[in-house]
XYZ file of C-alpha atoms in Angstrom:
213
model
C 16.612 190.919 1.559
C 19.117 193.631 2.469
C 22.443 193.995 0.716
C 24.564 196.723 2.277
C 27.915 198.470 1.724
C 29.284 196.264 4.488
C 28.291 193.160 2.506
C 29.932 194.633 -0.602
C 33.134 195.232 1.370
C 33.137 191.598 2.522
C 32.593 190.444 -1.073
C 35.538 192.535 -2.240
C 37.706 190.840 0.406
C 36.457 187.424 -0.733
C 37.343 188.233 -4.361
C 40.889 189.187 -3.256
C 41.198 185.872 -1.423
C 40.050 183.948 -4.496
C 42.588 185.782 -6.654
C 45.300 184.857 -4.154
C 44.204 181.213 -4.455
C 44.649 181.325 -8.224
C 41.268 182.288 -9.685
C 41.998 184.441 -12.748
C 38.744 184.464 -14.758
C 37.564 188.078 -14.560
C 33.926 187.119 -15.308
C 33.886 184.665 -12.401
C 35.376 187.228 -10.008
C 32.973 189.937 -11.196
C 29.963 187.659 -10.594
C 31.161 186.733 -7.096
C 31.730 190.408 -6.280
C 28.085 191.173 -7.156
C 26.078 188.241 -5.770
C 24.766 188.603 -2.195
C 25.831 185.164 -0.925
C 24.397 185.960 2.539
C 20.881 185.839 1.045
C 21.428 182.219 -0.049
C 22.115 181.128 3.541
C 20.069 180.730 6.674
C 20.207 184.111 8.465
C 22.132 182.513 11.377
C 25.115 182.160 9.005
C 24.886 185.715 7.671
C 27.997 186.924 9.502
C 30.064 184.107 7.975
C 28.630 184.246 4.444
C 31.750 185.743 2.866
C 34.222 183.353 4.449
C 35.657 180.862 1.979
C 33.692 177.986 3.523
C 30.839 175.620 2.739
C 27.701 175.796 4.916
C 24.640 173.564 5.405
C 21.499 174.708 3.545
C 18.993 172.001 4.523
C 18.021 168.599 3.083
C 21.522 167.341 3.990
C 23.057 169.602 1.327
C 25.596 172.424 1.458
C 26.310 175.687 -0.312
C 29.763 175.081 -1.820
C 32.852 176.951 -0.706
C 33.247 180.093 -2.882
C 36.645 178.849 -4.074
C 35.033 175.638 -5.358
C 32.267 177.587 -7.122
C 34.873 179.872 -8.688
C 37.167 176.988 -9.660
C 34.395 174.996 -11.347
C 33.036 178.106 -13.089
C 36.521 178.972 -14.352
C 37.011 175.441 -15.765
C 33.775 175.804 -17.754
C 35.173 178.832 -19.656
C 31.653 180.264 -19.984
C 30.945 182.539 -22.941
C 27.891 184.829 -23.053
C 24.658 183.163 -24.235
C 26.062 179.645 -23.883
C 23.691 176.930 -22.701
C 24.938 175.494 -19.419
C 23.386 172.518 -17.622
C 23.825 172.555 -13.846
C 23.290 169.334 -11.910
C 22.388 170.182 -8.311
C 20.783 173.622 -8.017
C 21.120 173.513 -4.222
C 20.958 177.029 -2.766
C 21.051 178.572 -6.263
C 24.359 180.359 -5.624
C 26.254 178.579 -8.413
C 23.226 179.148 -10.675
C 23.477 182.869 -9.914
C 27.218 182.982 -10.687
C 26.689 181.305 -14.086
C 23.723 183.575 -14.866
C 25.740 186.704 -14.092
C 28.509 185.378 -16.344
C 25.962 185.546 -19.161
C 25.087 181.852 -19.442
C 21.643 180.486 -20.166
C 21.355 178.153 -17.190
C 19.288 174.962 -17.109
C 19.408 173.517 -13.606
C 18.188 170.276 -11.992
C 17.638 169.676 -8.252
C 16.485 166.396 -6.704
C 15.555 167.724 -3.220
C 12.063 169.155 -3.417
C 12.421 171.585 -0.493
C 15.575 173.104 -2.045
C 13.977 173.221 -5.492
C 10.979 175.143 -4.087
C 13.069 177.559 -1.993
C 15.455 178.370 -4.860
C 12.607 178.799 -7.358
C 11.269 181.577 -5.075
C 14.635 183.141 -4.155
C 16.275 183.600 -7.574
C 13.548 185.792 -9.156
C 13.569 188.001 -6.026
C 17.256 188.667 -6.747
C 16.442 189.312 -10.392
C 18.307 186.163 -11.454
C 16.408 184.271 -14.129
C 17.785 180.932 -15.227
C 16.268 179.587 -18.465
C 14.914 176.509 -16.711
C 14.787 175.162 -13.146
C 13.598 171.604 -12.746
C 12.938 169.070 -10.018
C 14.384 165.741 -11.107
C 17.216 163.219 -11.285
C 20.524 164.859 -12.179
C 21.996 161.585 -13.439
C 19.613 161.795 -16.387
C 20.406 165.428 -17.244
C 17.833 167.297 -19.376
C 17.739 165.484 -22.749
C 14.867 167.668 -24.025
C 17.068 170.769 -23.846
C 20.345 169.173 -25.017
C 22.922 169.635 -26.396
C 24.726 171.924 -23.941
C 27.874 174.040 -24.354
C 28.854 173.157 -20.795
C 27.712 170.928 -17.942
C 28.604 171.482 -14.285
C 27.953 168.913 -11.556
C 27.946 170.289 -8.009
C 27.922 166.983 -6.113
C 30.424 164.134 -5.940
C 29.683 161.363 -8.454
C 31.144 157.854 -8.129
C 31.373 157.785 -11.947
C 30.601 160.133 -14.857
C 26.942 159.594 -15.850
C 26.681 158.494 -19.489
C 23.578 160.652 -20.240
C 25.528 163.789 -19.286
C 28.347 162.922 -21.686
C 25.756 162.325 -24.410
C 24.149 165.758 -23.811
C 27.400 167.684 -24.328
C 28.044 169.510 -27.613
C 31.191 168.709 -29.568
C 33.741 171.147 -28.140
C 31.697 171.356 -24.931
C 33.096 171.070 -21.407
C 31.829 168.877 -18.552
C 33.101 169.723 -15.056
C 32.427 167.041 -12.448
C 33.930 165.938 -9.116
C 34.460 162.159 -9.436
C 34.986 159.772 -6.520
C 33.335 158.170 -3.489
C 34.517 159.815 -0.234
C 36.893 162.326 -1.795
C 36.570 163.515 -5.347
C 38.969 164.511 -8.090
C 37.786 167.561 -10.006
C 37.520 166.305 -13.568
C 37.114 168.168 -16.845
C 35.964 166.352 -19.987
C 36.136 168.143 -23.340
C 34.133 166.504 -26.082
C 36.333 166.121 -29.169
C 33.867 164.334 -31.474
C 30.944 161.891 -31.328
C 32.943 159.237 -29.476
C 36.048 160.866 -27.969
C 36.545 162.957 -24.856
C 39.736 164.590 -23.584
C 40.108 164.241 -19.819
C 41.917 166.547 -17.380
C 42.151 166.155 -13.589
C 42.600 168.972 -11.056
C 43.242 167.510 -7.611
C 41.080 166.629 -4.628
C 37.841 168.271 -3.541
C 35.113 167.163 -1.154
C 31.424 167.313 -2.095
C 28.153 165.898 -0.826
C 27.268 162.797 -2.902
C 25.287 162.977 -6.140
C 22.259 160.781 -5.472
C 20.191 159.046 -8.093
C 16.413 159.536 -8.381
C 14.635 162.551 -7.033
C 13.587 162.890 -3.417
């Protein structure tokens, strides 16, 4: 669990790259500059951990490219103490970014091996989400709703209705929508029945699967 000056140097370079690619949210950049991404990866990837690339993490899942993590986090416009629902805990890296931005994170993972590994890793790094759960992301976490923001870290063929229902009025839902390629989509809840929709170009994610594994 070592985090060295060399790692910090690589993180600083990564932050510069993200700024060059258009990430402007200072809280997002500050979180990425602090979080030891190499500890979320298999040690064989350690030397590549601060490249702007996605890597496999087991159970057919990936740790998202840092740019994607930063882009989604920026779209959420996280304020301190906000309740954020994350669908797809995965490696826990996105969870860590949101936590360092001051969010109260409620996260759902459907792959049991990832859920177990992340539940052990995050406390070791002193990152304490409000709630980690093993379950079906399509259903969200109705018992903890409503949420100020919802982030989905896997490609969904459509926007799950339960997630829209669990969003506060004024809340933001960030989700990649599509089958093989996804369009990054932001929904802002205007009132009980209306949502404002914005689209932000193509991204590629592993699919969001229904039911837990």
